[in-house]
PDB file of C-alpha atoms in Angstrom:
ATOM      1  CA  UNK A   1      54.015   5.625 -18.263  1.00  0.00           C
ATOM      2  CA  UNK A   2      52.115   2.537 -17.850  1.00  0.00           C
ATOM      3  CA  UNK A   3      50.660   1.576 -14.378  1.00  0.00           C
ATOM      4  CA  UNK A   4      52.936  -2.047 -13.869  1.00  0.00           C
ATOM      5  CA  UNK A   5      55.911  -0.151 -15.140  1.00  0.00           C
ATOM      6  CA  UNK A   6      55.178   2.988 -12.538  1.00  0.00           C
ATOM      7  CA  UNK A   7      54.743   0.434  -9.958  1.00  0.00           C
ATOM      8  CA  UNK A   8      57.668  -1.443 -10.256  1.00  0.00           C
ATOM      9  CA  UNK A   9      59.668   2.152  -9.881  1.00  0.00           C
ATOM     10  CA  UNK A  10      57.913   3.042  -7.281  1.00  0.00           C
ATOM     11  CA  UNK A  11      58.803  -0.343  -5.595  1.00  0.00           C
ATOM     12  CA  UNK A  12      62.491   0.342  -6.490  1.00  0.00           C
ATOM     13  CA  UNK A  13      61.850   3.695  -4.304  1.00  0.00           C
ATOM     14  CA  UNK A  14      60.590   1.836  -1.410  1.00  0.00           C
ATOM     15  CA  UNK A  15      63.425  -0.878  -1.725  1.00  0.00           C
ATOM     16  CA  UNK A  16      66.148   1.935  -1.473  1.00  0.00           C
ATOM     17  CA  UNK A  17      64.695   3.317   2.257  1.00  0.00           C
ATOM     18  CA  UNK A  18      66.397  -0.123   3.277  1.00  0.00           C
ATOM     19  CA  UNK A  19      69.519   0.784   1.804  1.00  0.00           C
ATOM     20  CA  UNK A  20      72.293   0.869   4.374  1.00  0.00           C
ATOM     21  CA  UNK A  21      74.702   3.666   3.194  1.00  0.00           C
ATOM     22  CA  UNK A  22      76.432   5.380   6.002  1.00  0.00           C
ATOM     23  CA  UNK A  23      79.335   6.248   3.993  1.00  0.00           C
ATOM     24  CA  UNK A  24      77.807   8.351   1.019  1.00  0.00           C
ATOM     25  CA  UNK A  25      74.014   8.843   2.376  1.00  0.00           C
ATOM     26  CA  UNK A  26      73.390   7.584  -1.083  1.00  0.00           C
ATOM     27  CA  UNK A  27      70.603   5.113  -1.217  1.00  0.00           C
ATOM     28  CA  UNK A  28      69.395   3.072  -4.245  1.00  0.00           C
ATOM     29  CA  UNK A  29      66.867   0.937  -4.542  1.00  0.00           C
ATOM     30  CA  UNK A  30      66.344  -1.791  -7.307  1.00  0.00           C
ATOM     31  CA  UNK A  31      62.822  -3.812  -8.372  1.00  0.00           C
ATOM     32  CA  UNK A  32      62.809  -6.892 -10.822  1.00  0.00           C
ATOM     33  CA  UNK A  33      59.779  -8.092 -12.247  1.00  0.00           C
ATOM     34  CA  UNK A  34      59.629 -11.389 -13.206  1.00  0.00           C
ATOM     35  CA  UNK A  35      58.001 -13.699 -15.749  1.00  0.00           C
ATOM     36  CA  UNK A  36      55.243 -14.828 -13.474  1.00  0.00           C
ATOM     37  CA  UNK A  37      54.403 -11.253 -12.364  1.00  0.00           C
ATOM     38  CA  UNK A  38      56.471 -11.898  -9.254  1.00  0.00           C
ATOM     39  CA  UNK A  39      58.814  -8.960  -7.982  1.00  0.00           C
ATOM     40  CA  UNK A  40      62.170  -8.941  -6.262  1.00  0.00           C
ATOM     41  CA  UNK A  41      63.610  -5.647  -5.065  1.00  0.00           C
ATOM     42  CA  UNK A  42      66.889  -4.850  -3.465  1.00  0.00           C
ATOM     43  CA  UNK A  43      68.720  -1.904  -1.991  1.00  0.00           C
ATOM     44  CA  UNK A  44      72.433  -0.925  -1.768  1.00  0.00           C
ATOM     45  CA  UNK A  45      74.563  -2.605   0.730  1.00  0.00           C
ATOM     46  CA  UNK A  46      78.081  -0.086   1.861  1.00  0.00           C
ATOM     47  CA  UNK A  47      80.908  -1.379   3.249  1.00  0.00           C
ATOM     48  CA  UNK A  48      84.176   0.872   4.493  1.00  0.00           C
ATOM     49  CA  UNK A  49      85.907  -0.393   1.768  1.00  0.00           C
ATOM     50  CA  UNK A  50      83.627   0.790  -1.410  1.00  0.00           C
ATOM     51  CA  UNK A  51      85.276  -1.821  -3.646  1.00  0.00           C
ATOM     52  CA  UNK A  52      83.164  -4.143  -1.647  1.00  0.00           C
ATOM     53  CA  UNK A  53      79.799  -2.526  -1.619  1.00  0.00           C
ATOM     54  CA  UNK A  54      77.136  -4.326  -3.022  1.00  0.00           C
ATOM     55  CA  UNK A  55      74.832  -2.542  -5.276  1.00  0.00           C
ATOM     56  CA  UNK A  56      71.288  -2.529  -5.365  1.00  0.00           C
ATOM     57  CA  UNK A  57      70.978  -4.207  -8.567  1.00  0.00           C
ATOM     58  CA  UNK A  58      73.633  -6.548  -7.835  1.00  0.00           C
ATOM     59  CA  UNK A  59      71.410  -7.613  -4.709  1.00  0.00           C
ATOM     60  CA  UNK A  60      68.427  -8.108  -6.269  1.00  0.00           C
ATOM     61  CA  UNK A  61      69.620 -10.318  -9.066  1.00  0.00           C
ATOM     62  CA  UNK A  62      71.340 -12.387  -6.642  1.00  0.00           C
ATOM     63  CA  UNK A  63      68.394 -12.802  -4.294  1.00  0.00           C
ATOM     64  CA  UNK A  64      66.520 -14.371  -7.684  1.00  0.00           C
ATOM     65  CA  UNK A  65      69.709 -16.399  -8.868  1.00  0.00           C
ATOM     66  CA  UNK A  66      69.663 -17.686  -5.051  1.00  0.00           C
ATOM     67  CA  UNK A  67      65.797 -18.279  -5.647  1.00  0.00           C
ATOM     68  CA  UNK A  68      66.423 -20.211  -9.182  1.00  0.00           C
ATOM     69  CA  UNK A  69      64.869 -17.121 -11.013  1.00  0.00           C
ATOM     70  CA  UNK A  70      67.523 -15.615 -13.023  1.00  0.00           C
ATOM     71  CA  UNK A  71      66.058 -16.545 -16.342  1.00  0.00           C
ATOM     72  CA  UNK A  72      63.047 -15.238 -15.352  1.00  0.00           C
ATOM     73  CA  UNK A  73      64.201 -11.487 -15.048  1.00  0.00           C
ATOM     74  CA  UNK A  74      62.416  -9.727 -17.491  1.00  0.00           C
ATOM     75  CA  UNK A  75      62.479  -5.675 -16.423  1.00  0.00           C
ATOM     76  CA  UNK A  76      64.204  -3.890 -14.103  1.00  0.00           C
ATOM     77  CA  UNK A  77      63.248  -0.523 -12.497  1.00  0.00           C
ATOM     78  CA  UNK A  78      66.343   1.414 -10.533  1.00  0.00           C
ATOM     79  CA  UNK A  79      65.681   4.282  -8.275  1.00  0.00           C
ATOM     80  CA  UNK A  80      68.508   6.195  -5.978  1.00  0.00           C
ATOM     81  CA  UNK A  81      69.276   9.377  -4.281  1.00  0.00           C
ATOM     82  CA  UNK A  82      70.236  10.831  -1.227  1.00  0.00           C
ATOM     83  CA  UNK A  83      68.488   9.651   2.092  1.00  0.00           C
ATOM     84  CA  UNK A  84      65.000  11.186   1.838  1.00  0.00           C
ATOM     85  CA  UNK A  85      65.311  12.185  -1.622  1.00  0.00           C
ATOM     86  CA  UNK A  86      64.973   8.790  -3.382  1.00  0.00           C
ATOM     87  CA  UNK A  87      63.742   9.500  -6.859  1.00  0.00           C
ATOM     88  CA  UNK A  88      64.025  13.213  -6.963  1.00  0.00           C
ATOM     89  CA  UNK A  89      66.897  14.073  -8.955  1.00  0.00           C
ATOM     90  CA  UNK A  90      66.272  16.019 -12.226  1.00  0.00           C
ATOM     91  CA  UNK A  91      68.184  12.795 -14.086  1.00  0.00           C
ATOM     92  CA  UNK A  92      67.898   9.408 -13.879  1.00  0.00           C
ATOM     93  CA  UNK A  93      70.151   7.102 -11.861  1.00  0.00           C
ATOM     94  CA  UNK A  94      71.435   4.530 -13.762  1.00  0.00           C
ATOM     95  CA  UNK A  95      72.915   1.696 -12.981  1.00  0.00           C
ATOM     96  CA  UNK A  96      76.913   1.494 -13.042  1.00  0.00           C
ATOM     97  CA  UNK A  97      79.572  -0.399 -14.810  1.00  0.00           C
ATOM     98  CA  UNK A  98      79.611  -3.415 -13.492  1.00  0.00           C
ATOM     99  CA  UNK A  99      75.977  -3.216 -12.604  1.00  0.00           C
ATOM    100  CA  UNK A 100      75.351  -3.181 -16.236  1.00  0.00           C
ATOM    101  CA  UNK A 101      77.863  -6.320 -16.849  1.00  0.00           C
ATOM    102  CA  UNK A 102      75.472  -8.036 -14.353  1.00  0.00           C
ATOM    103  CA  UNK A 103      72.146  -7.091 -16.258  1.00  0.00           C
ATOM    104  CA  UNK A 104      73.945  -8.271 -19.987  1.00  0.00           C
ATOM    105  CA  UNK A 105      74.563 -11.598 -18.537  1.00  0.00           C
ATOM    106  CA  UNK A 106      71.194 -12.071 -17.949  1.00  0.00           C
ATOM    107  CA  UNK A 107      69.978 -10.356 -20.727  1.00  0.00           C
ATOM    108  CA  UNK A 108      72.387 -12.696 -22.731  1.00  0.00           C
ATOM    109  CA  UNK A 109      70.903 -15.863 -20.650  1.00  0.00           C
ATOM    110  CA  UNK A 110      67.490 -14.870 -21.267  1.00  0.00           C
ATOM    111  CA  UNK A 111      67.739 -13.778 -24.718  1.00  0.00           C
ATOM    112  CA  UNK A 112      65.835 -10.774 -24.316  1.00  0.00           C
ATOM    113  CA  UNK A 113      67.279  -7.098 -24.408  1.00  0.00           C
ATOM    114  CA  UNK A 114      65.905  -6.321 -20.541  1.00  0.00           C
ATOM    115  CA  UNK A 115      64.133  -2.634 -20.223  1.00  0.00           C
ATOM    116  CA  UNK A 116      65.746  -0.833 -17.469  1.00  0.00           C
ATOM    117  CA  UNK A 117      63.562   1.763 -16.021  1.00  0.00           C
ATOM    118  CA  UNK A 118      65.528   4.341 -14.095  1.00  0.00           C
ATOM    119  CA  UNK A 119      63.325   6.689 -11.963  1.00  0.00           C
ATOM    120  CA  UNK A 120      64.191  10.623 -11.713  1.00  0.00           C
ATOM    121  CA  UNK A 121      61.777  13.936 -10.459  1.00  0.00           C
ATOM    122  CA  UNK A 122      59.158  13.536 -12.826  1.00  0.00           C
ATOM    123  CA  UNK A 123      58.653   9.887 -13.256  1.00  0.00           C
ATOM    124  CA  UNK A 124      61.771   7.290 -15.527  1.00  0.00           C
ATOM    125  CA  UNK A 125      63.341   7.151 -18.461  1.00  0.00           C
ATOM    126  CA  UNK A 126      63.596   3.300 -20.178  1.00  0.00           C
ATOM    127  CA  UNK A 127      66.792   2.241 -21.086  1.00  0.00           C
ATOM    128  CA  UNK A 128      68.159  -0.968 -22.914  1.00  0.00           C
ATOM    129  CA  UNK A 129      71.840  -2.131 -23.001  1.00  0.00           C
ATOM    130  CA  UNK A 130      71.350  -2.899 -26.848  1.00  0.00           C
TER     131      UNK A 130
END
């Protein structure tokens, strides 16, 4: 584990106590690091209808496409569980289908194959979509 990668998971922790999730109790929490050294985090967003939720990864790459800093994603750290529990499953969370979709495209804009930390109990596993 290095220290800026441990960070940025434990930001992704912190991001996910905003998480509003009244429906599943289920709250993740998402950090990007950027080029600069600049973070943007995220946290899950529910909506009755669950085809409409917005994902904490989802939200976080849309705050820095909002802030003209798409291409400048260059690791993502992804942390979930239920409320109070955040990061304390035995496996990792991971991000889901279409989450991942999200993360290629901007992989593919960046040209780089984008680590994906996802936290669990005992610290993250790193994950590429390559």
């Amino acid at each position: 584990m290095t220290d800026s990668t441990q960070k940025l998971v434990q930001l992704a922790i912190e991001a996910a106590q905003t998480a509003y999730a009244p429906y599943s109790n289920f709250h993740v929490g998402t950090a990007l690091l950027l080029d600069t050294g600049e973070i943007i985090t995220g946290s899950n967003f529910e909506n009755a209808s669950y085809g409409m939720t917005l994902c904490a990864e989802t939200v976080a790459i849309a705050k820095a496409n909002s802030d003209g800093k798409l291409r400048a994603i260059r690791e993502i750290a992804v942390a979930g569980g239920l409320a109070g529990h955040v990061g304390k499953a035995a496996d990792p969370i991971t991000p889901c289908g279409r989450c991942r979709q999200i993360i290629k495209e901007v992989a593919d804009l960046t040209d780089i194959d984008i680590p994906v930390h996802c936290a669990h109990a005992t610290g993250y596993e790193t994950f590429r979509l390559s």
